[in-house]
Short mmCIF file of C-alpha atoms in Angstrom, two decimals:
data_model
loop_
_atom_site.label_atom_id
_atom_site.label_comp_id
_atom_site.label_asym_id
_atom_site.label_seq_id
_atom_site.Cartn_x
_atom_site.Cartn_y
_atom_site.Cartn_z
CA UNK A 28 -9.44 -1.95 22.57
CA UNK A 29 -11.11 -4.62 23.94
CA UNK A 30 -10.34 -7.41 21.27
CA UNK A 31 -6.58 -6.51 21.29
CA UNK A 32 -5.53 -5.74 24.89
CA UNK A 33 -8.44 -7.50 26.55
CA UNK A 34 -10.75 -6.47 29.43
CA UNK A 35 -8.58 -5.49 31.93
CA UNK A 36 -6.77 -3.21 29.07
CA UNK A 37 -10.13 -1.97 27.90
CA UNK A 38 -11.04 -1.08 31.55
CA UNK A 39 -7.70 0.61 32.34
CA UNK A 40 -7.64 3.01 29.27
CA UNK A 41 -11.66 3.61 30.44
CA UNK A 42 -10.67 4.78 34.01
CA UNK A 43 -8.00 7.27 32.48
CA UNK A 44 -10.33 8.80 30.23
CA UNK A 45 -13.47 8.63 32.58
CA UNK A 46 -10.63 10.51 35.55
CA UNK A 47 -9.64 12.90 32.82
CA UNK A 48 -13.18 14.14 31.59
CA UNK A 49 -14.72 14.15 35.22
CA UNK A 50 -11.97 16.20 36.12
CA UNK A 51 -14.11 19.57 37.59
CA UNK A 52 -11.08 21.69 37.43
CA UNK A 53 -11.71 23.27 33.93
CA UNK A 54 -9.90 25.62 32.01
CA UNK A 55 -10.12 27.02 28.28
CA UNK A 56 -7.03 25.08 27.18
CA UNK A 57 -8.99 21.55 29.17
CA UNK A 58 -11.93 22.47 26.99
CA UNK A 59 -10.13 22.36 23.50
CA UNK A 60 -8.35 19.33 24.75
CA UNK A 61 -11.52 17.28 26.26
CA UNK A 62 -12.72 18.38 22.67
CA UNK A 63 -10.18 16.75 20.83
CA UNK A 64 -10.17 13.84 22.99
CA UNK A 65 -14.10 13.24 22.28
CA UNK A 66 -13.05 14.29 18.57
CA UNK A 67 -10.50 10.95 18.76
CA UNK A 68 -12.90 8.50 20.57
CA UNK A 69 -15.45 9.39 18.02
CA UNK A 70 -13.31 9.22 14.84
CA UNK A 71 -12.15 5.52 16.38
CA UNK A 72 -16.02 4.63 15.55
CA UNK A 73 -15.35 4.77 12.12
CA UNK A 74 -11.63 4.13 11.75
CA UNK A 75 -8.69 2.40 12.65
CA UNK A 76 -6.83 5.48 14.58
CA UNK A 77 -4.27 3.14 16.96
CA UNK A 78 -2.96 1.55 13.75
CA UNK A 79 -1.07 4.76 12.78
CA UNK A 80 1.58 5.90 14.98
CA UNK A 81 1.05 9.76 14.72
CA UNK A 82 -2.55 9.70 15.42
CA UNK A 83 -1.29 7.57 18.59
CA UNK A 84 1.28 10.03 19.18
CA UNK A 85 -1.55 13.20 19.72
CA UNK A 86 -3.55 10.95 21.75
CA UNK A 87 -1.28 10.58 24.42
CA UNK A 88 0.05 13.86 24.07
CA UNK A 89 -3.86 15.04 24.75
CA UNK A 90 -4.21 12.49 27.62
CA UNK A 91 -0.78 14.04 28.91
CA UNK A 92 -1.76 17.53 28.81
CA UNK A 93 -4.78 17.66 30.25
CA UNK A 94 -5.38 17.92 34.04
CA UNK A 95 -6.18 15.12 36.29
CA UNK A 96 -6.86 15.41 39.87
CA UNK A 97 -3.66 14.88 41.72
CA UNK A 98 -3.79 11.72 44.29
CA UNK A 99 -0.23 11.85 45.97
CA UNK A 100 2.44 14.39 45.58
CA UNK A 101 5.95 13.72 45.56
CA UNK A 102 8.70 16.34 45.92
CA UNK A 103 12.17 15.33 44.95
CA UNK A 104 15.25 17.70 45.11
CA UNK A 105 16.40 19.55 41.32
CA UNK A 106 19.39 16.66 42.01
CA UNK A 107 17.06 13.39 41.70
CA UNK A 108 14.96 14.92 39.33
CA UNK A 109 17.94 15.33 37.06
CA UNK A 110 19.34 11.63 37.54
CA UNK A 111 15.88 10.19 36.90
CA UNK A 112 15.27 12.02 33.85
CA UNK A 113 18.65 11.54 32.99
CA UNK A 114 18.35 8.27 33.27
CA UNK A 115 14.61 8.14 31.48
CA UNK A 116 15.90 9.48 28.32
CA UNK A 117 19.37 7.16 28.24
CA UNK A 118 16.80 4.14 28.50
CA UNK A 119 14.34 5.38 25.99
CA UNK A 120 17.03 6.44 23.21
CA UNK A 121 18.63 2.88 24.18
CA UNK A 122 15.79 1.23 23.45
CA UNK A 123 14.59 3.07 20.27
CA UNK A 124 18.26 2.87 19.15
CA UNK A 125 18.19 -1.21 19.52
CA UNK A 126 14.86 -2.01 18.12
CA UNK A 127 15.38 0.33 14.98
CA UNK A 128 18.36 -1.18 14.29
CA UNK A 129 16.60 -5.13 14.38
CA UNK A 130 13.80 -3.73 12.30
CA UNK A 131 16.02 -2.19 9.50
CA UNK A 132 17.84 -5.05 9.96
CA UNK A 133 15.09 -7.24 9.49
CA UNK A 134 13.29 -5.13 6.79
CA UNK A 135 16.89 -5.20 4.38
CA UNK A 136 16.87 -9.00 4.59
CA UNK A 137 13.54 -9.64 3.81
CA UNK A 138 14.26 -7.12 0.17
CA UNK A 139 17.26 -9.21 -0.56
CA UNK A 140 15.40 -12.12 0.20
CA UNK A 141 12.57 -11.04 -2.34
CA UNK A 142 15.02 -9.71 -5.04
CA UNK A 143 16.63 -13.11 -4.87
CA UNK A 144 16.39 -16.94 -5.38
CA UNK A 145 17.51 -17.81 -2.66
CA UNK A 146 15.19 -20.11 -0.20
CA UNK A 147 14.22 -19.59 3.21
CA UNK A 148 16.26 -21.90 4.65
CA UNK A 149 19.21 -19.99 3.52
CA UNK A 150 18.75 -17.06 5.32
CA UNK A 151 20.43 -18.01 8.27
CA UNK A 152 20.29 -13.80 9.25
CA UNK A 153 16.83 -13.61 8.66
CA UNK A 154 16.03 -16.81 10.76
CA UNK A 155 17.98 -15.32 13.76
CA UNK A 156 16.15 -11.93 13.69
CA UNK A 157 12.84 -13.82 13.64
CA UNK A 158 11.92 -13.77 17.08
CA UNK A 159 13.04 -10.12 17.92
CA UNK A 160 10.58 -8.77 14.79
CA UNK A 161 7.84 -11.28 15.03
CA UNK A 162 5.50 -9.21 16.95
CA UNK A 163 6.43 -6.28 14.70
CA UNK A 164 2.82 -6.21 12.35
CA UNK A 165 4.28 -4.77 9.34
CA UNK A 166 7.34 -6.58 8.90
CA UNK A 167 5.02 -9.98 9.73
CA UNK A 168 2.68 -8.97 6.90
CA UNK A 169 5.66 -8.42 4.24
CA UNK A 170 7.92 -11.52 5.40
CA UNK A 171 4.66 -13.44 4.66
CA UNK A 172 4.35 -12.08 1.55
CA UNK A 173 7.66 -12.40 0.21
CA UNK A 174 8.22 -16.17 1.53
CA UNK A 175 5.21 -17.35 -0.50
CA UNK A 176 7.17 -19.68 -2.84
CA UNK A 177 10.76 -19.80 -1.08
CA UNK A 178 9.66 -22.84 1.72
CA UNK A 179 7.51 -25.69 1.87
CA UNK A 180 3.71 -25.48 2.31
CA UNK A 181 4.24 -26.21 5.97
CA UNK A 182 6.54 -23.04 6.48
CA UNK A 183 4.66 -20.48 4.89
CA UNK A 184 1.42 -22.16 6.62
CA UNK A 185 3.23 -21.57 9.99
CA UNK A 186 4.56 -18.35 9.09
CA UNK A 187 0.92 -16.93 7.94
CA UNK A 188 -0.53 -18.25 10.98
CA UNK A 189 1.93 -16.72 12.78
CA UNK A 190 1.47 -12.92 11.00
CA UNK A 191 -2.44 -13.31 11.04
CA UNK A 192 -2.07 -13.73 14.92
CA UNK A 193 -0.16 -10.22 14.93
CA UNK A 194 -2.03 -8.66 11.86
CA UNK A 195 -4.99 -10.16 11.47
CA UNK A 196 -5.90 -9.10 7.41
CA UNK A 197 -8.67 -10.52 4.96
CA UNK A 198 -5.80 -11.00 2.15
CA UNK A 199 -3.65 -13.13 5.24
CA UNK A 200 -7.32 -15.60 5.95
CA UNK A 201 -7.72 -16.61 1.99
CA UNK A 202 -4.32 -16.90 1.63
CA UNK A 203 -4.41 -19.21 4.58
CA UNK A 204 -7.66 -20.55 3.13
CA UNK A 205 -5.07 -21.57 -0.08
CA UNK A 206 -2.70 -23.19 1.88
CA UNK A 207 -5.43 -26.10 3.38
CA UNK A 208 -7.18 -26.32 -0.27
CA UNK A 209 -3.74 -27.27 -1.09
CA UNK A 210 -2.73 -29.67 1.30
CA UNK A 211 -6.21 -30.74 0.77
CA UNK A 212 -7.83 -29.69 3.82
CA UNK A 213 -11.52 -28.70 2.75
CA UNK A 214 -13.40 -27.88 6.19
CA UNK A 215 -9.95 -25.63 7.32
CA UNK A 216 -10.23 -24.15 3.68
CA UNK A 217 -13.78 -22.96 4.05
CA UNK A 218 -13.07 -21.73 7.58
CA UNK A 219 -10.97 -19.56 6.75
CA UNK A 220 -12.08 -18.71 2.84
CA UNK A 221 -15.66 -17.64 5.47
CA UNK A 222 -13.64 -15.86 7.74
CA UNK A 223 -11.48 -13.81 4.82
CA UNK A 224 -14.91 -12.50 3.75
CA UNK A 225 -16.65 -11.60 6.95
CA UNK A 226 -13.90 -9.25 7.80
CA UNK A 227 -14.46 -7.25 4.40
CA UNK A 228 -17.70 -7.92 3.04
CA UNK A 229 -17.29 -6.43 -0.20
CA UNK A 230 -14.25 -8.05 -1.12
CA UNK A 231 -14.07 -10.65 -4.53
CA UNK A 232 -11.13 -12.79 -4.33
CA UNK A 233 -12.05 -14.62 -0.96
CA UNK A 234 -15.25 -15.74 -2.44
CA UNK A 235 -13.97 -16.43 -5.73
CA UNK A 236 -11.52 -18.67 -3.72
CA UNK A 237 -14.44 -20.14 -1.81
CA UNK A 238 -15.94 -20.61 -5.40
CA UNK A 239 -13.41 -22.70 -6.84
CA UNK A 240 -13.28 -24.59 -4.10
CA UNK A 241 -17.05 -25.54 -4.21
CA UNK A 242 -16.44 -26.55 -7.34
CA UNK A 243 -13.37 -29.23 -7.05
CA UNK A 244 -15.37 -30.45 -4.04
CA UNK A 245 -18.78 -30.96 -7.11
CA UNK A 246 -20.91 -28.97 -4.47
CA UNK A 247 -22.88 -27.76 -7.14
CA UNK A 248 -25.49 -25.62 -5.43
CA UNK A 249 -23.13 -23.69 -3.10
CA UNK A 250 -21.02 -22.85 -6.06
CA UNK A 251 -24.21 -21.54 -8.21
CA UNK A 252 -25.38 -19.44 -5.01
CA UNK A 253 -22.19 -17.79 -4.39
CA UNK A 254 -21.65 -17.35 -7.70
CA UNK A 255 -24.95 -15.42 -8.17
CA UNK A 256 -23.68 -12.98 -5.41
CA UNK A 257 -20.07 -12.78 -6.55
CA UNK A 258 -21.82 -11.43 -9.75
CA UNK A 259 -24.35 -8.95 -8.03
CA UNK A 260 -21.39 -7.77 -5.98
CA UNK A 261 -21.05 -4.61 -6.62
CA UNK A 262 -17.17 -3.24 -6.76
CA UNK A 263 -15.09 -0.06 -6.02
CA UNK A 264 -12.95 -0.42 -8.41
CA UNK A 265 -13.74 -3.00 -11.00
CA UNK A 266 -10.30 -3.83 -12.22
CA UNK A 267 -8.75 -6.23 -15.04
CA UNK A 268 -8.65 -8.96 -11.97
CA UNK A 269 -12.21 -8.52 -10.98
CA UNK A 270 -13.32 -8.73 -14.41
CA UNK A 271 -11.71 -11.78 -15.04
CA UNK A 272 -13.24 -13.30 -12.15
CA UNK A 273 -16.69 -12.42 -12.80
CA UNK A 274 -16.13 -13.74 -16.37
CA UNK A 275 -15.15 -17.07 -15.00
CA UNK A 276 -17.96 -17.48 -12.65
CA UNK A 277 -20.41 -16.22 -15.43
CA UNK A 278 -19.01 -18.97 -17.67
CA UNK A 279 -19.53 -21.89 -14.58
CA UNK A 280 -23.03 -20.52 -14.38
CA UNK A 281 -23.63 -20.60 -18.19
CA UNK A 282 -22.52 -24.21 -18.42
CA UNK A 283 -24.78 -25.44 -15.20
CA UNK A 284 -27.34 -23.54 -17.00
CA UNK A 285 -27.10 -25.23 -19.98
CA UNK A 286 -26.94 -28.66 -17.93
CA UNK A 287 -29.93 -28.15 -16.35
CA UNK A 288 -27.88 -27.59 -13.11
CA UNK A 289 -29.94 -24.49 -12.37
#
């Protein structure tokens, strides 16, 4: 919470739950629901709960059923309470309405962009819709994806810069980390080849990447000691990728072997 909404958003959403479960006023239905919302915080240990929408759904349903003690009471005639809430749902449904139809929007162009060979450039629609969908982390993730080929080095730099900033993803870093071995970049390369695997670990392909470019850059002892751990890694699932991988570093360490390298 902290990392993505900051302190002050990691000490608001602490005062609502500390208010909620220091509430005295208990009944059976507050203890299943104090339950569940322990159950939540706990499963957020292990898990990534805010990054799908029904599991965010329950817990604010759970945070708005639950009792908390009341600070100021306001009574407002049946009249007012009927404009307001008329009013409440004509601005939600507005809203929901409008930023459905960008994001469909959005998400059609960036198919036909992908089915097509057309270049970025000439999406003139997509362009426009940009800044109304940028904050949006799944469409970022896929409009990075698909653009990979259709604009210069430059663009698709920007625009993975610009999706890592909203979805921050291992694949998004070495992918990055391409980009600057490209353009020729070798320290911003590393960076973020380094970065790619410290966010997953067990992962391959960011420190095969980070392997190859040890290599073109002759640094012969990096190269052999990643390569030793890219082949002690062990795998989930050891696919035809993987395998090839490993092969290729096994080969690199063969020849240094037979060198005298190692």
């Amino acid at each position: 919470m902290m990392a993505e909404q900051g302190l002050v958003g990691m000490l608001l959403v602490l005062s609502i739950i500390y208010v909620l479960v220091n509430n005295k006023e208990v009944s059976p239905i507050d203890r299943v629901l104090k339950s569940l919302l322990v159950a939540s915080l706990f499963f957020s240990f292990f898990s990534y709960p805010a990054s799908i929408f029904s599991l965010c759904i329950v817990f604010t349903s759970i945070i708005g059923m639950l009792k908390s003690p009341i600070v100021k009471c306001i009574i407002l005639s049946s009249f007012r309470v009927y404009v307001l809430a008329s009013l409440f749902v004509v601005l939600v449904v507005g809203i929901s309405s409008w930023s459905y139809s960008i994001y469909n929007k959005a998400y059609k162009r960036i198919l036909v962009l992908a089915n097509n060979e057309q270049t970025l450039d000439h999406c003139s629609d997509l362009n426009k819709l940009f800044p109304l969908f940028c904050y949006n982390p799944q469409l970022m993730y896929l409009y990075s994806q698909v653009c990979k080929g259709k604009c210069s080095l430059d663009q698709e730099l920007s625009l993975l810069q610009a999706a890592s900033k909203v979805a921050p993803t291992s694949d998004l870093y070495y992918k990055i980390g391409d980009i600057w071995r490209s353009k020729g970049d070798v320290y911003e390369a590393e960076k973020f080849y380094k970065l790619s695997i410290s966010m997953i670990p067990h992962r391959i392909t960011p420190k095969y990447r980070l392997f190859l470019l040890y290599i073109e850059q002759k640094d012969m002892d990096s190269a052999v000691k990643l390569g030793n751990i890219i082949l002690r890694q062990p795998v989930k699932k050891e696919g035809t990728k993987i395998l090839r991988m490993k092969i290729e570093v096994q080969e690199y360490l063969d020849r240094a072997y037979h060198n005298g390298f190692i």
